[in-house]
Amino acid sequence: MIQRRNNLFRRCILYQGKRMMIVTHQILTSRLEIHPMQPEEWPDVREMFLDFETSPEAIYDYPLPTTEEKAKEQVKVWSDSGYFYSVCLKGGSEVIGYLCFCGEQLREMGYSFKKKYQGQGYAQEAAQEMIAQMKQMGVKRIIAELALENLPSRKLIERLGFTQIGTKKHLFRKETGVEQVCGIFEKKL
C-alpha cells in the first residue's frame, strides 16, 4: 500500500511479521540526497566498513563485515528491511554515509559516514531531515545508544536535540574484553 501525505510517499510493508511505514522516495537537502539503501550500493558501504574499522571510534561499535561477500549480504539485508537510508552528495552517486531508523512509533537511530566526509555537518544535515520525515510519519520518539566515550557521536546526538535518559554496558569487541558504558539518548517528536 502506498500512502501520500504532505506530498511525501511512504509505503506500508510487512517485515519480519510486522507492518511498518517506510520512506520510499529520494529526499533532498541543501547539499545531500537521501534515499532508501539499494543492494547495488554495497561497494560504497563496504568502503565505509573498511574505513570505519581503521578509525579510533571502531572500538565503540560492533565489528562490520569487510569481505565482499559478507558486505553484499549485509547491504541486501539492510535494503530489504526498509530501515536504512543511503546519503550521497547532491548530484553524486557515491554513498558517503548511511542512517537507519529501526522500529515503528519508537525508532532507534544509527548512522555512519566515511571518514573523509566527517566533521563537515553532513551527518547532522541528513539526520535532521530524516527526523523531520519520521515526525511526519507519526513517529513519537527516537532513541540512540552510543558509547559515552565516542565524543564526535555524542556531540552530534546532542546537537540534534537528544537528551540522555540512561546508561548501560556493551561489549562491542569481544576480543578486547572491555565493556563500554553507553548512553541511551532520546528525542521526543
Coordinates of N, CA, C and O in Angstrom, one line a residue:
M1 N 0.8 -1.2 0.0 CA 0.0 0.0 0.0 C 0.9 1.2 0.0 O 1.8 1.3 0.8
I2 N 0.6 2.2 -0.9 CA 1.3 3.4 -0.9 C 0.5 4.5 -0.4 O -0.7 4.6 -0.7
Q3 N 1.0 5.3 0.4 CA 0.3 6.4 1.1 C 0.9 7.7 0.7 O 2.1 7.9 0.7
R4 N 0.1 8.7 0.4 CA 0.6 10.0 0.1 C 0.0 11.0 1.2 O -1.2 11.1 1.3
R5 N 0.9 11.7 1.9 CA 0.6 12.6 2.9 C 1.6 13.7 2.8 O 2.8 13.5 2.9
N6 N 1.2 15.0 2.8 CA 2.1 16.1 2.7 C 3.1 16.0 1.6 O 4.3 16.3 1.7
N7 N 2.6 15.5 0.4 CA 3.5 15.3 -0.8 C 4.6 14.4 -0.6 O 5.6 14.4 -1.3
L8 N 4.6 13.5 0.5 CA 5.6 12.5 0.7 C 5.1 11.1 0.4 O 4.0 10.8 0.8
F9 N 5.9 10.3 -0.2 CA 5.5 9.0 -0.5 C 6.0 8.0 0.6 O 7.2 8.1 0.9
R10 N 5.1 7.2 1.2 CA 5.5 6.2 2.1 C 4.9 4.9 1.7 O 3.8 4.9 1.1
R11 N 5.5 3.9 2.1 CA 4.9 2.6 1.8 C 4.8 1.8 3.1 O 5.7 1.8 3.9
C12 N 3.7 1.1 3.2 CA 3.5 0.2 4.4 C 3.9 -1.2 3.9 O 3.4 -1.7 2.9
I13 N 4.9 -1.8 4.6 CA 5.3 -3.1 4.2 C 5.3 -4.1 5.4 O 5.1 -3.6 6.5
L14 N 5.3 -5.3 5.1 CA 5.4 -6.4 6.1 C 6.8 -6.8 6.2 O 7.4 -7.3 5.2
Y15 N 7.5 -6.7 7.3 CA 8.8 -7.1 7.5 C 8.9 -7.8 8.8 O 8.5 -7.3 9.9
Q16 N 9.4 -9.0 8.8 CA 9.6 -9.9 10.0 C 8.2 -9.9 10.8 O 8.2 -9.8 12.0
G17 N 7.1 -10.1 10.0 CA 5.8 -10.2 10.6 C 5.2 -9.0 11.1 O 4.1 -9.0 11.7
K18 N 5.8 -7.8 10.9 CA 5.3 -6.5 11.4 C 5.0 -5.6 10.3 O 5.8 -5.5 9.3
R19 N 3.9 -4.9 10.4 CA 3.6 -3.8 9.4 C 4.4 -2.6 9.8 O 4.4 -2.2 11.0
M20 N 5.0 -1.9 8.9 CA 5.7 -0.7 9.2 C 5.7 0.3 8.0 O 5.5 -0.1 6.9
M21 N 5.8 1.6 8.4 CA 5.8 2.6 7.4 C 7.3 3.0 7.1 O 8.0 3.2 8.1
I22 N 7.6 3.1 5.8 CA 9.0 3.5 5.5 C 8.9 4.6 4.4 O 7.9 4.7 3.7
V23 N 9.9 5.4 4.4 CA 10.1 6.4 3.3 C 10.6 5.7 2.1 O 11.6 5.0 2.2
T24 N 10.0 5.9 1.0 CA 10.4 5.2 -0.3 C 10.9 6.1 -1.4 O 11.1 5.7 -2.4
H25 N 11.0 7.4 -1.1 CA 11.4 8.3 -2.1 C 12.7 9.0 -1.8 O 13.2 8.9 -0.7
Q26 N 13.3 9.7 -2.7 CA 14.5 10.4 -2.5 C 14.2 11.7 -1.8 O 13.2 12.4 -2.1
I27 N 15.0 12.1 -0.8 CA 14.8 13.3 -0.1 C 16.1 14.2 -0.3 O 17.2 13.7 -0.3
L28 N 15.8 15.5 -0.6 CA 16.9 16.4 -0.9 C 17.0 17.4 0.2 O 16.0 17.9 0.7
T29 N 18.3 17.7 0.6 CA 18.6 18.8 1.5 C 19.4 19.8 0.7 O 19.5 19.6 -0.5
S30 N 19.9 20.8 1.3 CA 20.7 21.8 0.6 C 21.9 21.2 -0.1 O 22.3 21.6 -1.2
R31 N 22.5 20.2 0.5 CA 23.7 19.6 0.0 C 23.7 18.1 -0.3 O 24.6 17.5 -0.9
L32 N 22.6 17.4 0.1 CA 22.5 16.0 0.1 C 21.3 15.4 -0.6 O 20.3 16.0 -0.7
E33 N 21.5 14.1 -1.0 CA 20.4 13.3 -1.5 C 20.3 12.1 -0.5 O 21.4 11.4 -0.3
I34 N 19.1 11.8 0.0 CA 19.0 10.7 0.9 C 17.9 9.8 0.2 O 16.9 10.2 -0.2
H35 N 18.2 8.5 0.2 CA 17.2 7.5 -0.4 C 17.3 6.2 0.3 O 18.3 5.9 0.9
P36 N 16.3 5.3 0.1 CA 16.4 4.0 0.7 C 17.6 3.3 0.1 O 17.9 3.3 -1.1
M37 N 18.3 2.6 1.0 CA 19.5 1.9 0.6 C 19.2 0.8 -0.4 O 18.1 0.1 -0.3
Q38 N 20.0 0.7 -1.4 CA 19.9 -0.3 -2.5 C 21.0 -1.4 -2.5 O 22.1 -1.0 -2.1
P39 N 20.6 -2.6 -2.8 CA 21.7 -3.7 -2.7 C 22.9 -3.4 -3.6 O 24.0 -3.7 -3.1
E40 N 22.7 -2.7 -4.7 CA 23.9 -2.4 -5.6 C 24.9 -1.4 -5.0 O 25.9 -1.1 -5.6
E41 N 24.5 -0.8 -3.9 CA 25.4 0.2 -3.2 C 26.4 -0.5 -2.3 O 27.2 0.2 -1.7
W42 N 26.5 -1.8 -2.3 CA 27.3 -2.5 -1.4 C 28.8 -2.1 -1.5 O 29.5 -2.0 -0.5
P43 N 29.4 -1.8 -2.7 CA 30.8 -1.4 -2.7 C 31.1 -0.1 -1.9 O 32.1 -0.1 -1.2
D44 N 30.2 0.9 -2.0 CA 30.4 2.1 -1.2 C 30.3 1.8 0.3 O 31.0 2.4 1.1
V45 N 29.3 1.0 0.6 CA 29.0 0.7 2.0 C 30.2 -0.1 2.6 O 30.7 0.1 3.7
R46 N 30.7 -1.0 1.8 CA 31.9 -1.8 2.2 C 33.1 -0.9 2.4 O 33.8 -1.1 3.4
E47 N 33.2 0.1 1.5 CA 34.3 1.0 1.7 C 34.2 1.7 3.1 O 35.2 2.0 3.8
M48 N 33.0 2.1 3.4 CA 32.7 2.7 4.7 C 33.0 1.7 5.9 O 33.6 2.2 6.9
F49 N 32.7 0.5 5.7 CA 33.0 -0.5 6.7 C 34.5 -0.6 6.9 O 35.0 -0.6 8.1
L50 N 35.3 -0.7 5.8 CA 36.7 -0.8 5.9 C 37.3 0.5 6.5 O 38.2 0.4 7.4
D51 N 36.8 1.6 6.1 CA 37.2 2.9 6.7 C 37.0 2.9 8.2 O 37.8 3.3 9.0
F52 N 35.8 2.5 8.6 CA 35.4 2.5 10.0 C 36.3 1.6 10.8 O 36.7 2.0 11.9
E53 N 36.6 0.5 10.3 CA 37.5 -0.5 11.1 C 38.8 0.1 11.4 O 39.5 -0.4 12.3
T54 N 39.3 1.1 10.7 CA 40.6 1.7 10.9 C 40.5 2.9 11.8 O 41.5 3.5 12.2
S55 N 39.3 3.3 12.1 CA 39.1 4.6 12.9 C 39.2 4.3 14.4 O 38.9 3.2 14.9
P56 N 39.6 5.3 15.2 CA 39.7 5.1 16.6 C 38.3 4.8 17.2 O 38.2 4.2 18.3
E57 N 37.2 5.3 16.6 CA 35.8 5.1 17.1 C 35.4 3.6 16.8 O 34.3 3.3 17.4
A58 N 36.1 2.8 16.1 CA 35.7 1.4 15.8 C 35.5 0.6 17.1 O 34.6 -0.3 17.2
I59 N 36.2 1.0 18.2 CA 36.0 0.3 19.4 C 34.7 0.5 20.1 O 34.3 -0.2 21.0
Y60 N 33.9 1.5 19.6 CA 32.7 1.9 20.2 C 31.5 1.2 19.4 O 30.3 1.6 19.6
D61 N 31.7 0.3 18.6 CA 30.7 -0.4 17.8 C 31.0 -1.8 17.5 O 32.2 -2.2 17.6
Y62 N 30.0 -2.6 17.1 CA 30.2 -4.0 16.7 C 31.0 -4.0 15.4 O 30.9 -3.2 14.6
P63 N 31.8 -5.1 15.3 CA 32.6 -5.3 14.0 C 31.7 -5.3 12.8 O 30.6 -5.9 12.9
L64 N 32.1 -4.8 11.7 CA 31.3 -4.7 10.5 C 31.9 -5.7 9.5 O 33.1 -5.9 9.5
P65 N 31.1 -6.3 8.6 CA 31.6 -7.2 7.6 C 32.5 -6.5 6.6 O 32.0 -5.5 6.0
T66 N 33.7 -7.0 6.3 CA 34.6 -6.3 5.4 C 34.9 -7.1 4.1 O 35.5 -6.5 3.2
T67 N 34.5 -8.4 4.1 CA 34.7 -9.1 2.8 C 33.6 -8.7 1.9 O 32.6 -8.3 2.3
E68 N 33.9 -8.9 0.6 CA 32.9 -8.6 -0.5 C 31.6 -9.3 -0.2 O 30.5 -8.8 -0.2
E69 N 31.8 -10.6 0.0 CA 30.6 -11.5 0.1 C 29.7 -11.1 1.3 O 28.5 -10.9 1.2
K70 N 30.4 -10.9 2.5 CA 29.6 -10.5 3.7 C 29.0 -9.1 3.6 O 27.9 -8.8 4.1
A71 N 29.8 -8.2 3.0 CA 29.3 -6.8 2.8 C 28.0 -6.8 1.9 O 27.0 -6.1 2.2
K72 N 28.1 -7.6 0.8 CA 26.9 -7.7 -0.1 C 25.7 -8.2 0.7 O 24.6 -7.7 0.5
E73 N 25.9 -9.3 1.5 CA 24.8 -9.9 2.3 C 24.3 -8.8 3.2 O 23.1 -8.7 3.4
Q74 N 25.1 -8.1 3.9 CA 24.7 -7.1 4.9 C 23.9 -6.0 4.3 O 22.8 -5.6 4.8
V75 N 24.4 -5.5 3.2 CA 23.6 -4.4 2.5 C 22.3 -4.9 1.9 O 21.3 -4.2 2.0
K76 N 22.2 -6.1 1.5 CA 21.0 -6.7 1.0 C 20.0 -6.8 2.1 O 18.8 -6.4 2.0
V77 N 20.4 -7.3 3.3 CA 19.5 -7.4 4.5 C 19.0 -6.0 4.9 O 17.8 -5.8 5.1
W78 N 20.0 -5.0 4.9 CA 19.6 -3.7 5.3 C 18.6 -3.0 4.3 O 17.7 -2.4 4.7
S79 N 18.9 -3.2 3.0 CA 18.0 -2.6 2.0 C 16.6 -3.3 2.0 O 15.6 -2.6 1.9
D80 N 16.6 -4.6 2.2 CA 15.3 -5.3 2.3 C 14.5 -4.8 3.5 O 13.2 -4.9 3.5
S81 N 15.1 -4.4 4.6 CA 14.4 -4.1 5.8 C 13.6 -2.8 5.7 O 12.6 -2.6 6.3
G82 N 14.1 -1.9 4.8 CA 13.4 -0.6 4.6 C 13.8 0.4 5.7 O 13.4 1.6 5.6
Y83 N 14.7 0.1 6.6 CA 15.0 1.0 7.7 C 16.3 1.8 7.4 O 16.7 2.7 8.1
F84 N 17.1 1.4 6.4 CA 18.4 2.0 6.1 C 18.3 2.9 4.9 O 17.7 2.6 3.9
Y85 N 19.0 4.1 5.1 CA 18.9 5.2 4.0 C 20.4 5.6 3.7 O 21.2 5.9 4.6
S86 N 20.7 5.6 2.4 CA 22.0 6.0 1.9 C 22.0 7.5 1.8 O 21.0 8.1 1.4
V87 N 23.2 8.1 2.0 CA 23.3 9.5 1.9 C 24.4 9.8 0.9 O 25.5 9.2 0.9
C88 N 24.1 10.6 -0.1 CA 25.0 11.0 -1.2 C 25.1 12.5 -1.3 O 24.1 13.2 -0.9
L89 N 26.2 13.0 -1.8 CA 26.2 14.5 -2.1 C 25.2 14.7 -3.2 O 25.1 13.9 -4.1
K90 N 24.6 15.9 -3.2 CA 23.6 16.2 -4.2 C 24.3 16.2 -5.6 O 25.4 16.7 -5.8
G91 N 23.7 15.4 -6.5 CA 24.2 15.3 -7.9 C 25.2 14.2 -8.0 O 25.7 13.9 -9.1
G92 N 25.6 13.5 -6.9 CA 26.6 12.5 -7.0 C 26.0 11.1 -6.7 O 24.8 11.0 -6.4
S93 N 26.7 10.1 -6.9 CA 26.2 8.7 -6.7 C 26.9 8.0 -5.6 O 26.5 6.9 -5.2
E94 N 28.1 8.5 -5.2 CA 28.9 7.8 -4.1 C 28.1 7.9 -2.8 O 27.7 9.0 -2.4
V95 N 27.9 6.8 -2.1 CA 27.3 6.8 -0.8 C 28.4 7.2 0.2 O 29.4 6.6 0.3
I96 N 28.1 8.4 0.8 CA 29.1 8.9 1.8 C 28.8 8.6 3.2 O 29.6 8.7 4.1
G97 N 27.6 8.1 3.4 CA 27.2 7.7 4.8 C 25.8 7.0 4.7 O 25.2 6.9 3.6
Y98 N 25.4 6.5 5.8 CA 24.0 6.0 5.9 C 23.4 6.3 7.3 O 24.1 6.5 8.2
L99 N 22.1 6.2 7.3 CA 21.3 6.4 8.5 C 20.4 5.2 8.6 O 20.0 4.7 7.6
C100 N 20.0 4.8 9.8 CA 18.9 3.8 10.0 C 18.0 4.3 11.0 O 18.4 5.0 12.0
F101 N 16.7 4.0 10.9 CA 15.7 4.3 11.8 C 14.8 3.0 11.9 O 13.9 2.8 11.2
C102 N 15.2 2.2 12.9 CA 14.5 0.9 13.1 C 13.4 1.0 14.1 O 13.5 1.7 15.1
G103 N 12.2 0.4 13.8 CA 11.1 0.4 14.7 C 9.9 1.0 14.1 O 9.8 1.3 12.9
E104 N 8.9 1.3 14.9 CA 7.6 1.9 14.5 C 7.4 3.3 15.2 O 8.0 4.3 14.8
Q105 N 6.6 3.3 16.2 CA 6.3 4.6 16.9 C 7.6 5.0 17.7 O 7.8 6.2 17.9
L106 N 8.4 4.0 18.2 CA 9.7 4.3 18.8 C 10.7 3.8 17.8 O 10.7 2.6 17.5
R107 N 11.5 4.7 17.3 CA 12.6 4.3 16.3 C 13.9 4.4 17.0 O 14.2 5.4 17.7
E108 N 14.8 3.5 16.6 CA 16.2 3.6 17.1 C 17.0 4.1 15.9 O 17.0 3.5 14.8
M109 N 17.8 5.2 16.1 CA 18.6 5.8 15.1 C 20.0 5.3 15.2 O 20.6 5.3 16.3
G110 N 20.6 5.1 14.0 CA 22.0 4.8 13.9 C 22.6 5.5 12.7 O 21.8 5.9 11.8
Y111 N 23.9 5.6 12.6 CA 24.5 6.3 11.4 C 25.9 6.0 11.3 O 26.6 5.6 12.3
S112 N 26.5 6.2 10.1 CA 27.9 6.0 9.9 C 28.2 6.8 8.6 O 27.4 6.8 7.7
F113 N 29.4 7.5 8.6 CA 29.8 8.3 7.5 C 31.3 8.0 7.2 O 32.0 7.8 8.2
K114 N 31.7 8.0 6.0 CA 33.1 7.8 5.6 C 33.9 8.9 6.3 O 33.5 10.1 6.4
K115 N 35.1 8.5 6.7 CA 36.0 9.4 7.4 C 36.2 10.7 6.7 O 36.2 11.8 7.3
K116 N 36.4 10.7 5.4 CA 36.7 11.9 4.6 C 35.5 12.9 4.6 O 35.7 14.1 4.2
Y117 N 34.3 12.4 5.0 CA 33.1 13.3 5.0 C 32.7 13.7 6.4 O 31.7 14.4 6.6
Q118 N 33.4 13.3 7.4 CA 33.1 13.6 8.8 C 33.6 15.0 9.1 O 34.5 15.5 8.5
G119 N 32.9 15.6 10.1 CA 33.3 17.0 10.5 C 32.8 18.1 9.6 O 33.3 19.2 9.8
Q120 N 32.0 17.8 8.6 CA 31.5 18.8 7.7 C 30.0 19.1 7.8 O 29.4 19.7 7.0
G121 N 29.4 18.5 8.8 CA 28.0 18.7 9.0 C 27.0 17.8 8.2 O 25.8 18.0 8.3
Y122 N 27.5 16.9 7.4 CA 26.7 16.0 6.6 C 25.8 15.1 7.4 O 24.6 15.0 7.1
A123 N 26.3 14.5 8.5 CA 25.5 13.6 9.3 C 24.4 14.4 10.0 O 23.3 13.9 10.0
Q124 N 24.7 15.6 10.5 CA 23.7 16.4 11.1 C 22.6 16.8 10.1 O 21.4 16.7 10.4
E125 N 23.0 17.2 9.0 CA 22.0 17.7 7.9 C 21.1 16.5 7.5 O 19.9 16.7 7.5
A126 N 21.7 15.3 7.3 CA 20.9 14.2 6.9 C 20.0 13.7 8.0 O 18.8 13.4 7.8
A127 N 20.5 13.7 9.2 CA 19.7 13.2 10.4 C 18.6 14.2 10.7 O 17.5 13.7 10.9
Q128 N 18.8 15.5 10.6 CA 17.7 16.4 10.9 C 16.6 16.2 9.9 O 15.4 16.2 10.3
E129 N 16.9 16.0 8.6 CA 15.9 15.8 7.6 C 15.1 14.5 7.8 O 13.9 14.5 7.7
M130 N 15.8 13.5 8.1 CA 15.2 12.2 8.4 C 14.3 12.2 9.6 O 13.3 11.6 9.7
I131 N 14.8 12.9 10.6 CA 14.0 13.0 11.9 C 12.7 13.8 11.5 O 11.6 13.4 12.0
A132 N 12.8 14.8 10.7 CA 11.5 15.5 10.3 C 10.6 14.6 9.5 O 9.4 14.6 9.7
Q133 N 11.2 13.7 8.7 CA 10.4 12.7 7.9 C 9.7 11.8 8.9 O 8.5 11.4 8.7
M134 N 10.4 11.3 9.9 CA 9.8 10.4 10.9 C 8.7 11.0 11.7 O 7.6 10.4 11.9
K135 N 8.9 12.3 12.0 CA 7.8 13.0 12.7 C 6.5 13.1 11.8 O 5.4 12.9 12.3
Q136 N 6.7 13.4 10.5 CA 5.6 13.5 9.6 C 4.9 12.1 9.5 O 3.7 12.1 9.2
M137 N 5.6 11.0 9.7 CA 5.0 9.7 9.6 C 4.4 9.3 10.9 O 3.8 8.2 11.0
G138 N 4.4 10.1 11.9 CA 3.7 9.8 13.2 C 4.6 9.1 14.2 O 4.1 8.7 15.2
V139 N 5.9 9.1 14.0 CA 6.8 8.5 15.0 C 6.8 9.5 16.2 O 6.9 10.7 16.0
K140 N 6.8 8.9 17.4 CA 6.6 9.8 18.6 C 8.0 9.9 19.3 O 8.2 11.0 20.0
R141 N 8.9 9.0 19.2 CA 10.2 9.0 19.9 C 11.2 8.4 19.1 O 11.0 7.4 18.4
I142 N 12.4 8.9 19.2 CA 13.6 8.3 18.6 C 14.6 8.2 19.7 O 14.8 9.1 20.5
I143 N 15.3 7.0 19.7 CA 16.3 6.8 20.7 C 17.6 6.5 19.9 O 17.6 6.1 18.8
A144 N 18.7 6.7 20.6 CA 20.1 6.4 20.1 C 20.9 5.9 21.3 O 20.8 6.5 22.3
E145 N 21.6 4.8 21.0 CA 22.6 4.3 22.0 C 24.0 4.5 21.5 O 24.2 4.1 20.3
L146 N 24.9 5.0 22.3 CA 26.2 5.2 21.8 C 27.2 5.2 23.0 O 26.8 5.6 24.1
A147 N 28.4 4.8 22.8 CA 29.4 4.8 23.8 C 29.7 6.2 24.2 O 29.9 7.1 23.4
L148 N 29.6 6.5 25.5 CA 29.8 7.8 26.0 C 31.2 8.4 25.7 O 31.3 9.6 25.6
E149 N 32.2 7.5 25.5 CA 33.5 8.0 25.2 C 33.6 8.4 23.7 O 34.6 9.0 23.3
N150 N 32.6 8.1 22.9 CA 32.7 8.4 21.5 C 32.2 9.9 21.3 O 31.0 10.1 21.1
L151 N 33.1 10.8 21.6 CA 32.7 12.2 21.7 C 32.2 12.8 20.4 O 31.2 13.5 20.5
P152 N 32.7 12.5 19.2 CA 32.1 13.0 18.0 C 30.6 12.6 17.8 O 29.7 13.4 17.5
S153 N 30.3 11.4 18.1 CA 28.9 10.9 18.0 C 28.1 11.5 19.1 O 26.9 11.9 18.8
R154 N 28.6 11.6 20.3 CA 27.8 12.2 21.4 C 27.5 13.7 21.1 O 26.4 14.1 21.3
K155 N 28.5 14.4 20.6 CA 28.2 15.8 20.2 C 27.1 15.9 19.2 O 26.3 16.8 19.2
L156 N 27.2 15.0 18.2 CA 26.2 15.1 17.1 C 24.8 14.8 17.7 O 23.8 15.6 17.4
I157 N 24.6 13.8 18.5 CA 23.3 13.5 19.1 C 22.8 14.7 19.9 O 21.6 15.0 19.9
E158 N 23.7 15.3 20.7 CA 23.3 16.5 21.5 C 22.9 17.6 20.6 O 21.9 18.3 20.9
R159 N 23.6 17.9 19.5 CA 23.2 19.0 18.5 C 21.9 18.7 17.9 O 21.2 19.6 17.5
L160 N 21.5 17.4 17.8 CA 20.2 17.1 17.2 C 19.1 17.2 18.2 O 17.9 16.9 17.8
G161 N 19.4 17.5 19.4 CA 18.3 17.7 20.4 C 18.0 16.5 21.2 O 17.0 16.5 21.9
F162 N 18.8 15.5 21.2 CA 18.6 14.3 22.1 C 19.0 14.6 23.5 O 20.0 15.4 23.7
T163 N 18.4 14.0 24.5 CA 18.8 14.1 25.9 C 19.1 12.7 26.4 O 18.4 11.7 26.0
Q164 N 20.1 12.6 27.3 CA 20.4 11.3 27.8 C 19.4 10.9 28.9 O 19.1 11.7 29.8
I165 N 18.9 9.7 28.8 CA 17.9 9.2 29.7 C 18.4 8.0 30.5 O 17.7 7.5 31.3
G166 N 19.6 7.5 30.2 CA 20.1 6.3 30.9 C 21.4 5.9 30.4 O 22.0 6.5 29.5
T167 N 21.9 4.8 31.0 CA 23.2 4.2 30.5 C 23.0 2.6 30.6 O 22.2 2.1 31.3
K168 N 23.9 2.0 29.9 CA 24.0 0.5 30.0 C 25.4 0.1 29.5 O 26.0 0.9 28.8
K169 N 25.8 -1.1 29.8 CA 27.1 -1.5 29.3 C 27.0 -2.4 28.1 O 26.1 -3.2 28.0
H170 N 27.9 -2.3 27.2 CA 28.0 -3.1 26.0 C 29.4 -3.7 25.8 O 30.4 -3.0 26.1
L171 N 29.5 -4.9 25.4 CA 30.8 -5.5 25.0 C 30.8 -5.5 23.5 O 30.3 -6.5 22.9
F172 N 31.2 -4.5 22.8 CA 31.2 -4.4 21.4 C 32.2 -5.3 20.7 O 32.0 -6.0 19.7
R173 N 33.4 -5.3 21.3 CA 34.5 -6.1 20.7 C 34.9 -7.2 21.7 O 35.7 -6.9 22.6
K174 N 34.4 -8.4 21.5 CA 34.7 -9.5 22.4 C 36.2 -9.7 22.6 O 36.6 -10.1 23.7
E175 N 36.9 -9.5 21.5 CA 38.4 -9.8 21.6 C 39.1 -8.9 22.6 O 40.1 -9.3 23.2
T176 N 38.5 -7.7 22.9 CA 39.1 -6.8 23.9 C 38.7 -7.1 25.3 O 39.5 -6.8 26.3
G177 N 37.5 -7.7 25.5 CA 37.0 -8.0 26.8 C 36.6 -6.7 27.6 O 36.4 -6.8 28.8
V178 N 36.6 -5.6 26.9 CA 36.4 -4.3 27.6 C 34.9 -3.9 27.3 O 34.5 -3.7 26.2
E179 N 34.2 -3.7 28.4 CA 32.8 -3.2 28.2 C 32.8 -1.7 28.1 O 33.6 -1.0 28.8
Q180 N 32.0 -1.2 27.3 CA 31.9 0.3 27.1 C 30.6 0.7 27.8 O 29.6 0.0 27.7
V181 N 30.6 1.9 28.4 CA 29.4 2.4 29.0 C 28.7 3.2 27.9 O 29.3 4.1 27.3
C182 N 27.5 2.8 27.6 CA 26.7 3.5 26.6 C 25.7 4.4 27.2 O 25.0 4.0 28.1
G183 N 25.5 5.5 26.6 CA 24.4 6.4 26.9 C 23.2 6.1 26.1 O 23.3 5.7 24.9
I184 N 22.0 6.1 26.7 CA 20.8 6.0 26.0 C 20.2 7.4 25.8 O 19.9 8.0 26.9
F185 N 20.0 7.8 24.6 CA 19.6 9.2 24.3 C 18.2 9.1 23.7 O 17.9 8.2 22.9
E186 N 17.4 10.2 23.9 CA 16.0 10.2 23.4 C 15.7 11.5 22.9 O 16.2 12.6 23.3
K187 N 14.9 11.5 21.8 CA 14.3 12.7 21.3 C 12.8 12.5 21.1 O 12.4 11.6 20.4
K188 N 12.0 13.3 21.7 CA 10.6 13.2 21.6 C 10.1 14.1 20.4 O 10.6 15.2 20.3
L189 N 9.3 13.6 19.6 CA 8.8 14.3 18.4 C 7.4 14.9 18.6 O 6.6 14.4 19.4

